[in-house]
């Protein structure tokens, strides 16, 4: 079967690419080998949060020109990165989630351990804080757990917040809304994951007319007159932001929901919104299948073979590879080397195994393995044994040459490179067929 | 004990994705979910078989966990095999009756009018509920008076006249309950100049047997079917199945779950829509007239698992005038025999509620799905008629 | 300065020290054990946990073999919850001499160890994953022993008889008055507080670190450290211990240990000054993988969870600096008799298998010096956990995998935390099925002070995810239990715990371990922003490294920061 474009990978990069292709009317298929890293993402989008020397970035787009040459953003340039994020914000809005930002400036995203991560876009429920003075205007913050969610630790969050000098004068209180207070019943309410709490809330609480007010008064009771109430994101996947809004109206409090350890509801919400948007645009989503090989002819990828239907190759004019990093299994490694798992493209790597990582796991380590990934030209076309593949584009964490975690750039790179891939693909249709691609 | 045939649990990163997609865990709080029942539990069961958790009985083998898993863990299969190893299946008369579909079919079909009338009666349903634990709120599938095979035999001569031939694995439902899909398939393939032949003998693919723990019986069926395939493939291009669960089982579950080697024929077993879509792509398109309908498509779990949705969508999109809305990819809840069991009724209904609500809210003429079990569930719970994609395709033939 | 008085002070919280504490307590002596880190943190916790039948030593060292089988029988009796009677196979591969088998069997028999020859088919039937090319196998009564549980149970028993553990207390010197050792100077490594413990007898059971203790009294006990490295794989690929039927060599023992299997060990001499900084080298990893795959071919496809290494305390006494008089057996020195320095006893050498016997020998010497005539009972009295009936523990609301794992680890003591209480029963570590109740029990009853200690008591973080999912949960519980003023420590302990896990993961960072580490890193540094909570700045060389990397000098990334 033949498509205009086939996107391999259903994460942030792949979905952005697929949506843009589908919106342009291309016959598009998205193949996704399992759910993506969005399931464990914060639900905010970072563009560029830290410089190479770990210093905070205030204005991410301005900082792009100071990045080293090989960085994906340098290939795009600040203008295109900004355009891609505007496109993304528009698509999210179409899917019902209005992302918020502080103009061109980064904001602080509070984490479930009380840390501040720089981000550029956040969902309304996340209550972005000021980058320079996160505690501005706060005298009392209440940290409230819901049903003793084991993946949210209020005491640790408070300890984390206390590490910020800005929070020195802020009073922190801790509370828990017990499962029985809001009538949740389960096999064991103390071992529920965030999503399971959301399901129970839907079944046992929100199904009742007074459910919302019950929760609201429990929050009021636990939070008192706090200026900000921090909650684990356990309320809902799809309509979580609306729920927070309603609860704010009922409580008169400012509520901030934080992504917990997996699964992360705000991340799932983003994935779900983007998938829905893609389907609305007529895109085909092929879940649970995986590309096992490509049929290449010199500088072109002609078709791909998938694990489930090996005798039926899928043909397309253009392909996007957005299979993610190691944990999404876009990259694979063995004791002595690492590879792009899908097509065995040329990768950025570094020496022997003992040099792939640092001896400190977390304290400021910029592990070399974070930089590993596929090497591309300025159009994000990869190489196979030195031969550039012109109709294949790479996007997101499968790319080498940047550190998504240490730079706080995972979201922005995924969106902008996915967007650029689709831009280049759709541009070729207007070249061939006139102004616009035909809609299907 | 350590002679495991499936060690994919070793690749589990503990990321929790499978838990977000499990329809049973969503509806039934007693089920600890696929992560704990599957890869987490497997390491413990290997250490000591006594650490088997009887909560595994709740798994319906819908395989959504496997579709969602980014690490290729065969979560559902790990659970099924663990259940089989550890005596985790309850195998009473009800399970026997529900799972031995071909036996029940060949007994009931000759007396179809009586059986159908009986299974509609409230007292009969009550009795089945009380004595066997088959929920009385269920609508039972009707049996057909004329099986698909006997219909087919009458016009097998016509089929032989085509130069190209394929073998059709019709499955139990098409044969004993509703032959429509089989007849539509024959019409569509004939319009594409392809003749249909049946296997000389065909046994239930094994899906309900596996789901109820009758692994030995399933293995026997598999072996018979495989020998039939080998024989039949000397004269035909491939074997195709219209029922997604049959296609998945014949191709994927035989080696993975039943340890029946199908490698010699595996590449020639196709889901019907996949075969037809490939023919379309090669230019073998029948003449089609517009079918001006608006339909909602529901993708069955096992079709998603087998990677077949892409082909059904290709067929539906090729029908002129047909407007297709894709429903959320959620489980309908029946899972074959699962929802018929009294203790599962509530969970089953609760799983499907999302789909039912979505269907009721849509302004569509029909619901379309490939799976007969999904059809039963959707028709029982909504006021829409459910069609098979091949029926629509057959309607569009000129 | 804090001053404590007691009768006996024991230095070193390994299996031997814990055994001495227990033995002293059972004989009615007042005793304190000081340990600079946590119990079982040294050599005790860094071996393969093989409960030797003695067969491995039968051909080369009959004395050790006899000692082993004797202690093996005792451990089966007293430490049921720490051991598994798996039996072991000594297999002969095509590259080995089958003729060695006869020699092996007769040596076993003369040591009193049962050794039953099996045909390859029989061996494959009872151990399906063993190399199918084997030429023969001998079945011996090997088993597995969990050193953490053995040590913790000994301490627990001692405490119940009045003994006391002081962990995270480092000995900084010996108190010597009038030519007699009268106690130890210590420092609390967490608070910096100085502590003097005065005692009538000091037992140096510090293993490899015993050389330093002896030096405080200008005595010479020379240790010849030999590093041994091991790998842990994700699940039990074998259900019996598998050895090569040949003279002991590198990487020829595959042991099933709880939920995992481990392959060991290599042997490499290391300079004494390096013992705090030993690491597993890539070539050791390769040797272990290659040799392990020969025992069980499935190992080649199995995920390696981590690598670790320990130091064997091989001892040389007196002024021998050459190491020629190295003893692999038990070494007991009463320095009053040997060096005219009464009050100090050193017990060292030996192996995990003989730790109880070593403790008995040391305690006998202590008892003699103190005029205590009580009999040693450690060979007969079962340890806590190996006593009552596990089956009687009532916890109907707990699923079998959870209750079964708890009973496996704590025997009848699991009754103290398995209950109908939902909160207590909540699973915290999903890989190893550790509940909140078990964590609270370990903190309250087993001297676990942080997440790393908790791991040794409960197996938290020892599964495939290596602490990724449970460390925050467990830190939250510890913080709750030790009151909110301790939250900052609990928050810091997450990083310490993950760093401790990382040490073992890093040498095997490929395949699934790489995916898992990438996932953990993403969760902690990105989702949770943990890096922002740490005060330690990134080392400069790392920054350099990444800057240069991104300017396309990729190979520079190979320069590791120190």
XYZ file of N, CA, C and O in Angstrom, chain A residues 48-55 57 66-68 71 366 371 401-403 406-407, chain C residues 538 540 542-551:
128
model
N 14.507 25.326 25.721
C 15.923 25.321 26.090
C 16.002 25.920 27.485
O 15.666 27.092 27.670
N 16.411 25.143 28.450
C 16.367 25.591 29.839
C 17.722 25.856 30.449
O 17.843 26.642 31.382
N 18.729 25.157 29.935
C 20.072 25.318 30.514
C 21.098 25.499 29.416
O 21.014 24.871 28.368
N 22.058 26.346 29.714
C 23.199 26.471 28.814
C 24.134 25.296 29.025
O 23.960 24.516 29.946
N 25.164 25.258 28.184
C 26.131 24.163 28.266
C 26.827 24.125 29.622
O 27.271 23.090 30.068
N 26.934 25.282 30.299
C 27.582 25.296 31.610
C 26.580 25.171 32.750
O 26.854 25.559 33.875
N 25.408 24.667 32.443
C 24.347 24.441 33.425
C 23.667 25.716 33.914
O 22.854 25.667 34.823
N 24.002 26.878 33.355
C 23.332 28.112 33.770
C 21.921 28.153 33.186
O 21.679 27.662 32.079
N 18.558 29.390 31.381
C 18.278 30.219 30.209
C 16.975 30.983 30.456
O 15.956 30.382 30.782
N 23.573 30.680 20.498
C 24.816 30.402 21.226
C 25.103 28.915 21.374
O 26.102 28.517 21.948
N 24.206 28.097 20.865
C 24.435 26.651 20.957
C 25.537 26.244 19.986
O 25.766 26.922 18.988
N 26.189 25.141 20.286
C 27.222 24.672 19.359
C 26.639 24.311 17.992
O 25.448 24.027 17.871
N 24.199 21.239 16.977
C 22.927 21.084 17.704
C 21.738 21.181 16.741
O 21.727 22.013 15.838
N 26.480 15.070 32.734
C 25.962 15.076 31.373
C 26.480 13.806 30.729
O 27.567 13.773 30.178
N 23.883 12.230 24.368
C 24.181 12.894 23.090
C 24.131 11.925 21.917
O 24.202 12.331 20.769
N 23.625 14.517 19.125
C 24.173 15.866 19.156
C 23.499 16.845 20.086
O 23.798 18.027 20.057
N 22.583 16.390 20.901
C 22.017 17.287 21.914
C 21.671 16.470 23.144
O 21.577 15.245 23.079
N 21.528 17.168 24.272
C 21.218 16.468 25.516
C 19.851 16.923 26.021
O 19.730 17.952 26.668
N 19.740 17.366 30.142
C 20.599 18.381 30.763
C 20.314 19.780 30.217
O 20.434 20.760 30.936
N 19.908 19.878 28.945
C 19.601 21.190 28.373
C 18.161 21.599 28.625
O 17.802 22.744 28.371
N 28.369 20.406 38.837
C 28.888 19.456 37.855
C 30.383 19.641 37.719
O 30.864 20.774 37.684
N 33.934 20.215 36.263
C 34.274 21.051 35.112
C 34.576 20.213 33.876
O 34.132 20.513 32.783
N 33.453 17.555 32.866
C 32.253 17.063 32.192
C 31.676 18.125 31.279
O 31.234 17.865 30.181
N 31.687 19.366 31.793
C 31.152 20.442 30.969
C 31.990 20.597 29.712
O 31.477 20.719 28.617
N 33.283 20.552 29.930
C 34.189 20.632 28.791
C 33.843 19.556 27.787
O 33.666 19.802 26.606
N 33.709 18.375 28.344
C 33.484 17.205 27.520
C 32.261 17.382 26.643
O 32.287 17.143 25.449
N 31.174 17.880 27.221
C 29.957 17.976 26.438
C 30.026 19.109 25.434
O 29.509 19.004 24.341
N 30.692 20.198 25.836
C 30.808 21.296 24.881
C 31.567 20.850 23.649
O 31.175 21.102 22.527
N 32.661 20.151 23.911
C 33.466 19.724 22.780
C 32.719 18.702 21.955
O 32.803 18.682 20.747
N 31.954 17.878 22.647
C 31.189 16.862 21.934
C 30.262 17.520 20.938
O 30.184 17.151 19.789
N 29.567 18.568 21.430
C 28.578 19.149 20.561
C 29.210 19.983 19.456
O 28.568 20.324 18.497
N 30.486 20.313 19.617
C 31.124 20.937 18.470
C 31.767 19.860 17.598
O 32.809 20.042 17.005
